[in-house]
C-alpha positions as semicolon CSV with decimal commas, in nm:
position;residue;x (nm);y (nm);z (nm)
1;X;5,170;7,417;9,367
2;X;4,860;7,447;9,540
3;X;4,925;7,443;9,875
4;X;5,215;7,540;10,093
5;X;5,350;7,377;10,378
6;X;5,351;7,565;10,740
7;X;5,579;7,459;10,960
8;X;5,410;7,499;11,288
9;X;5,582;7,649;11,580
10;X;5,297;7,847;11,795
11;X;5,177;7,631;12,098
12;X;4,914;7,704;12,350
13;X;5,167;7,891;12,540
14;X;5,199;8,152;12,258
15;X;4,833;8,253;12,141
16;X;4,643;8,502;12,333
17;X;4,273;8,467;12,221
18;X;3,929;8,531;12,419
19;X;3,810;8,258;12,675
20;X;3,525;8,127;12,439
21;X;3,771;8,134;12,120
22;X;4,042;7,951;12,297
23;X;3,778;7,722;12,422
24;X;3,688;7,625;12,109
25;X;4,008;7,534;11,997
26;X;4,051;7,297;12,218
27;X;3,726;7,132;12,136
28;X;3,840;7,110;11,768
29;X;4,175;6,945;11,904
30;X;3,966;6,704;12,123
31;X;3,682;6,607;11,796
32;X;4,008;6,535;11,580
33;X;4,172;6,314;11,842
34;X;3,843;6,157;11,948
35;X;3,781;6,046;11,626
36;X;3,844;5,700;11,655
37;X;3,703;5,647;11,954
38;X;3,331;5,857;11,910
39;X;3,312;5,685;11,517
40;X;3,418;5,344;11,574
41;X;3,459;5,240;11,883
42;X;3,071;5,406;11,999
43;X;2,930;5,327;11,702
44;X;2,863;5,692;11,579
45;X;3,036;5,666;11,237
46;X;2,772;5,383;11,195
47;X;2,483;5,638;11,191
48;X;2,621;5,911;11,019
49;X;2,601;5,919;10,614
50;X;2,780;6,244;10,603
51;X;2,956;6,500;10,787
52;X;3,205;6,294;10,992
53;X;3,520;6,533;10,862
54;X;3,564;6,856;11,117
55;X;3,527;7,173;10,943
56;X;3,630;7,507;11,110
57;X;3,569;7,868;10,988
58;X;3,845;8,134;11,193
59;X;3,701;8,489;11,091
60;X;3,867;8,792;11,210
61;X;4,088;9,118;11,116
62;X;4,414;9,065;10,946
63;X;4,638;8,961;11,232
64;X;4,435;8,858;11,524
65;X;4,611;8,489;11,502
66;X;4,374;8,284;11,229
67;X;4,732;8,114;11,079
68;X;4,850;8,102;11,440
69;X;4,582;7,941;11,601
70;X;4,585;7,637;11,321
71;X;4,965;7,588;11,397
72;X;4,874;7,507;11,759
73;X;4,616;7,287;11,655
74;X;4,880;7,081;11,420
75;X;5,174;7,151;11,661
76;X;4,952;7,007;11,928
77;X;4,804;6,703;11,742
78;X;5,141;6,636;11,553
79;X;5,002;6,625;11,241
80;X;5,098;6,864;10,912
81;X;4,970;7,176;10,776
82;X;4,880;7,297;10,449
83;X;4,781;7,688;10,364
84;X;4,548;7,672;10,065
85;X;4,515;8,002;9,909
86;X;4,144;7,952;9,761
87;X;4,247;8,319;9,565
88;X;4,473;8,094;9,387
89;X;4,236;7,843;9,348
90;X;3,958;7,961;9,188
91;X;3,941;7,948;8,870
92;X;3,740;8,114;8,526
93;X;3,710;7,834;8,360
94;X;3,420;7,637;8,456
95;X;3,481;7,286;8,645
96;X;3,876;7,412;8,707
97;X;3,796;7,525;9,040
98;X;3,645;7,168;9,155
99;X;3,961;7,013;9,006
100;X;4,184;7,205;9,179
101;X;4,013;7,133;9,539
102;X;3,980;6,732;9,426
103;X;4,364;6,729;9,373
104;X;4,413;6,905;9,701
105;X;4,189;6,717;9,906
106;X;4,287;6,367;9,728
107;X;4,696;6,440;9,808
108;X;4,545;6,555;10,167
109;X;4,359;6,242;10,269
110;X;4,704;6,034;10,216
111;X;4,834;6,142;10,514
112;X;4,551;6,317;10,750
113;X;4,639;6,630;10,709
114;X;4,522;6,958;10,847
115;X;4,436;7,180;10,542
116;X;4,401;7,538;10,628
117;X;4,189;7,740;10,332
118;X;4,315;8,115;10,330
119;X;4,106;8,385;10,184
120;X;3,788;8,219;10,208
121;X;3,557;8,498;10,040
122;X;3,750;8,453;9,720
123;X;3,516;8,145;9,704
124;X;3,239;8,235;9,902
125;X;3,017;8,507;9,950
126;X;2,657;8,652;9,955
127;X;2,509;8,431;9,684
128;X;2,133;8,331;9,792
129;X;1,984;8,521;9,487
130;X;2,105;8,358;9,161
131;X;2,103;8,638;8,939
132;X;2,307;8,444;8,624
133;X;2,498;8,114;8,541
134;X;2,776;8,259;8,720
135;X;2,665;8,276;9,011
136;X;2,477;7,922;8,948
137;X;2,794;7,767;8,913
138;X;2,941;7,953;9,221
139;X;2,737;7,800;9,401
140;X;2,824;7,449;9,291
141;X;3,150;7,506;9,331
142;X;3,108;7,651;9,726
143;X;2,856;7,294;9,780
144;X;3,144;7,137;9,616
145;X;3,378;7,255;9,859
146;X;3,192;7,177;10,169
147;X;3,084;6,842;10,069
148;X;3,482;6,770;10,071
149;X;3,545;6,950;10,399
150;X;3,232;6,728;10,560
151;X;3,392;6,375;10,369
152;X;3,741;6,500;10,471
153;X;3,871;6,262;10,746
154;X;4,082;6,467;10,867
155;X;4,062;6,884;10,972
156;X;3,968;7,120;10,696
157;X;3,983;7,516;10,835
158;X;3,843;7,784;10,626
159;X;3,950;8,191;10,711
160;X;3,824;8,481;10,662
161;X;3,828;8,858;10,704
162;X;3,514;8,921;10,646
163;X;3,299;8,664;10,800
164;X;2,967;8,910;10,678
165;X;3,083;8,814;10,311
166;X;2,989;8,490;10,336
167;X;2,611;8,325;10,339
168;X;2,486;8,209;10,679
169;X;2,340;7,920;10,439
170;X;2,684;7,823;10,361
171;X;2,806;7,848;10,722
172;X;2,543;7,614;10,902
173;X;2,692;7,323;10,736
174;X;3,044;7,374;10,870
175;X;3,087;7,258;11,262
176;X;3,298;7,540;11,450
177;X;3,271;7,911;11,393
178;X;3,556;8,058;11,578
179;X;3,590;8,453;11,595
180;X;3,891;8,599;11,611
181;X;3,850;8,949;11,761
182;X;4,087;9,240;11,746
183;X;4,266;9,208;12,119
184;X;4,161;9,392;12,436
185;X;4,379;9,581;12,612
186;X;4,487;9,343;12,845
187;X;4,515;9,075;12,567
188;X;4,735;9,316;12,411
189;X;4,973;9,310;12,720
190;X;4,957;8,952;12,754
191;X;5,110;8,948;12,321
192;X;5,342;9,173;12,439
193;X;5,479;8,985;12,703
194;X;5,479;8,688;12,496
195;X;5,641;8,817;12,163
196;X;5,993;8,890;12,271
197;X;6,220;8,541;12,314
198;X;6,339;8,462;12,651
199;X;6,653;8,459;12,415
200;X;6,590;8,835;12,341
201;X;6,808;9,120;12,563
202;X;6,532;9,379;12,665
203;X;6,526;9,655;12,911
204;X;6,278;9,898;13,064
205;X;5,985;9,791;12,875
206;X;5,698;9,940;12,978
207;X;5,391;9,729;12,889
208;X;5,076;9,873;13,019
209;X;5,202;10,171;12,808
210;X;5,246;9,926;12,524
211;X;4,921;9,793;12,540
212;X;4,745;10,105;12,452
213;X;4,837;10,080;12,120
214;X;4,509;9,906;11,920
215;X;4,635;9,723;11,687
216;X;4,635;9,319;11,653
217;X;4,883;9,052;11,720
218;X;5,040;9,030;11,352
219;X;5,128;9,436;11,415
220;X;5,239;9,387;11,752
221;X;5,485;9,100;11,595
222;X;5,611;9,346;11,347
223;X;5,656;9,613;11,550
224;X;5,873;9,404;11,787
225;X;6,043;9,221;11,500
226;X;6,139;9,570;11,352
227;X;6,227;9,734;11,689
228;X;6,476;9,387;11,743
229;X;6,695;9,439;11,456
230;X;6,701;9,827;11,525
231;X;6,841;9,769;11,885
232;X;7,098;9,539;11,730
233;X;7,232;9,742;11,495
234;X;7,323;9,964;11,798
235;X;7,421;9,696;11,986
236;X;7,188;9,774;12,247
237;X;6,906;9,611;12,413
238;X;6,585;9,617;12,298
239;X;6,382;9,952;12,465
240;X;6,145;10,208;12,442
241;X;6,363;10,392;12,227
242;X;6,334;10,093;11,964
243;X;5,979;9,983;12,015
244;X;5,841;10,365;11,941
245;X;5,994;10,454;11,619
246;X;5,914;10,060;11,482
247;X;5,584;10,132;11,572
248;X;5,548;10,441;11,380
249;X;5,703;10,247;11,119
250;X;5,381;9,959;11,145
251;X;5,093;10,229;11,146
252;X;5,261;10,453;10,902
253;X;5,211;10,105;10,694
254;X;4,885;10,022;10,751
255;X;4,758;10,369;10,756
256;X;4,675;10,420;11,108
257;X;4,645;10,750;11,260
258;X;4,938;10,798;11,553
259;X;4,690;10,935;11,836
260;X;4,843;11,060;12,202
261;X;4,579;10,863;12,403
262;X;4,809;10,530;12,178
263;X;5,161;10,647;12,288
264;X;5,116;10,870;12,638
265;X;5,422;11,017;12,690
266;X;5,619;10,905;12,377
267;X;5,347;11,084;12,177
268;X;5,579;11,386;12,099
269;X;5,867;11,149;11,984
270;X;5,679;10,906;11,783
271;X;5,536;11,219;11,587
272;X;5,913;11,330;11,496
């Protein structure tokens, strides 16, 4: 009740990410199938007391690809995922919090899992000055935490929103820092190129226009999601004519102002 199980279907093929980001995925794919080789085989494992288990922290806006990018590391290293929601978690009561991460960790190590740790400032945060036992036993419970993710023999992946929230004190210790930025305009292209299934009947989509629109991946998703089920309920490709009122739909939602310099020409119909 803890964790859930992701089925992981993004590959390589599907995230769009910055060189250096992308880069580092791959690293963390290459340390987790190394393992055996740089700890026992060279010897390594033999000098290190602690800190053998691969920690990750993806930080980044709500939907630039944090859930995404640790499916393609477990779709790519055929191994299982588990999304921890560390909001869920946490607990009041003190020591309940440790429990809960023991039981998840213990369960974890049985088969190598990857865990992936959602909503990471629910746990951590700004907490060099110890102002009262709270925050004392905060603290324990973050050291806690990271002492599992550096025993963990397997990949432990913490993500956040807010990757300011957290204590650069608390973020030495873990091995990657990956940023997830909100896309460019030509990584926005590239998502939208990507996000309709070669399955999918589409016509006359016009992609640089497309691309203007700043907002992340996840929105992008939606937006096509929405605009695929409004084109089929007309039993009509999927256009223009779909993709611009979905999209009103998506920033209506997350409170976005509709601007002309976003939708060009299809600024007067998107503000219908």
């Amino acid at each position: 009740e803890l964790a859930q199980r992701i089925i992981p279907r993004a590959t390589w093929e599907d995230i769009v990410l910055p060189e250096d980001a992308l880069r580092q995925l791959k690293e963390i794919a290459a340390q987790v199938a190394g393992r055996q080789k740089v700890y026992e085989e060279w010897g390594f494992g033999r000098k290190l007391s602690k800190g053998k288990g691969i920690s990750a922290l993806f930080s980044g806006p709500s939907g630039t690809g944090k859930t995404m990018a640790a499916e393609v590391l477990a779709n790519h290293l055929k191994l299982d995922l588990y999304r921890v929601d560390l909001a869920g978690v946490v607990s009041k009561y003190i020591g309940e919090t440790e429990k809960n991460l023991r039981r998840v960790f213990d369960a974890a190590e049985e088969s190598g899992a990857i865990l992936f740790f959602d909503e990471a400032d629910a746990l951590f945060g700004k907490r060099s000055e110890v102002k009262d036992s709270h925050d004392r036993y905060a603290n324990i419970e973050v050291n806690y935490l990271l002492q599992r993710m550096e025993d963990y023999r397997g990949l432990a992946i913490l993500a956040t929103n807010r990757r300011s929230a957290l204590d650069q004190a608390f973020l030495r210790r873990l091995r990657f820092l990956v940023d997830l930025p909100m896309p460019d305009i030509r990584n926005r292209k590239m998502i939208w190129q990507k996000v309709f299934p070669k399955e999918a009947s589409v016509d006359g989509l016009e992609y640089d226009n497309l691309a203007r629109m700043e907002i992340s991946g996840g929105n992008i998703r939606n937006i096509a999601l929405n605009a695929a089920f409004l084109a089929a309920s007309e039993r009509m490709p999927i256009g223009m004519n779909h993709i611009v009122p979905a999209a009103r739909r998506e920033y209506a939602k997350i409170t976005k102002m509709i601007t002309e310099s976003e939708f060009g020409r299809y600024y007067g119909m998107v503000r219908n």
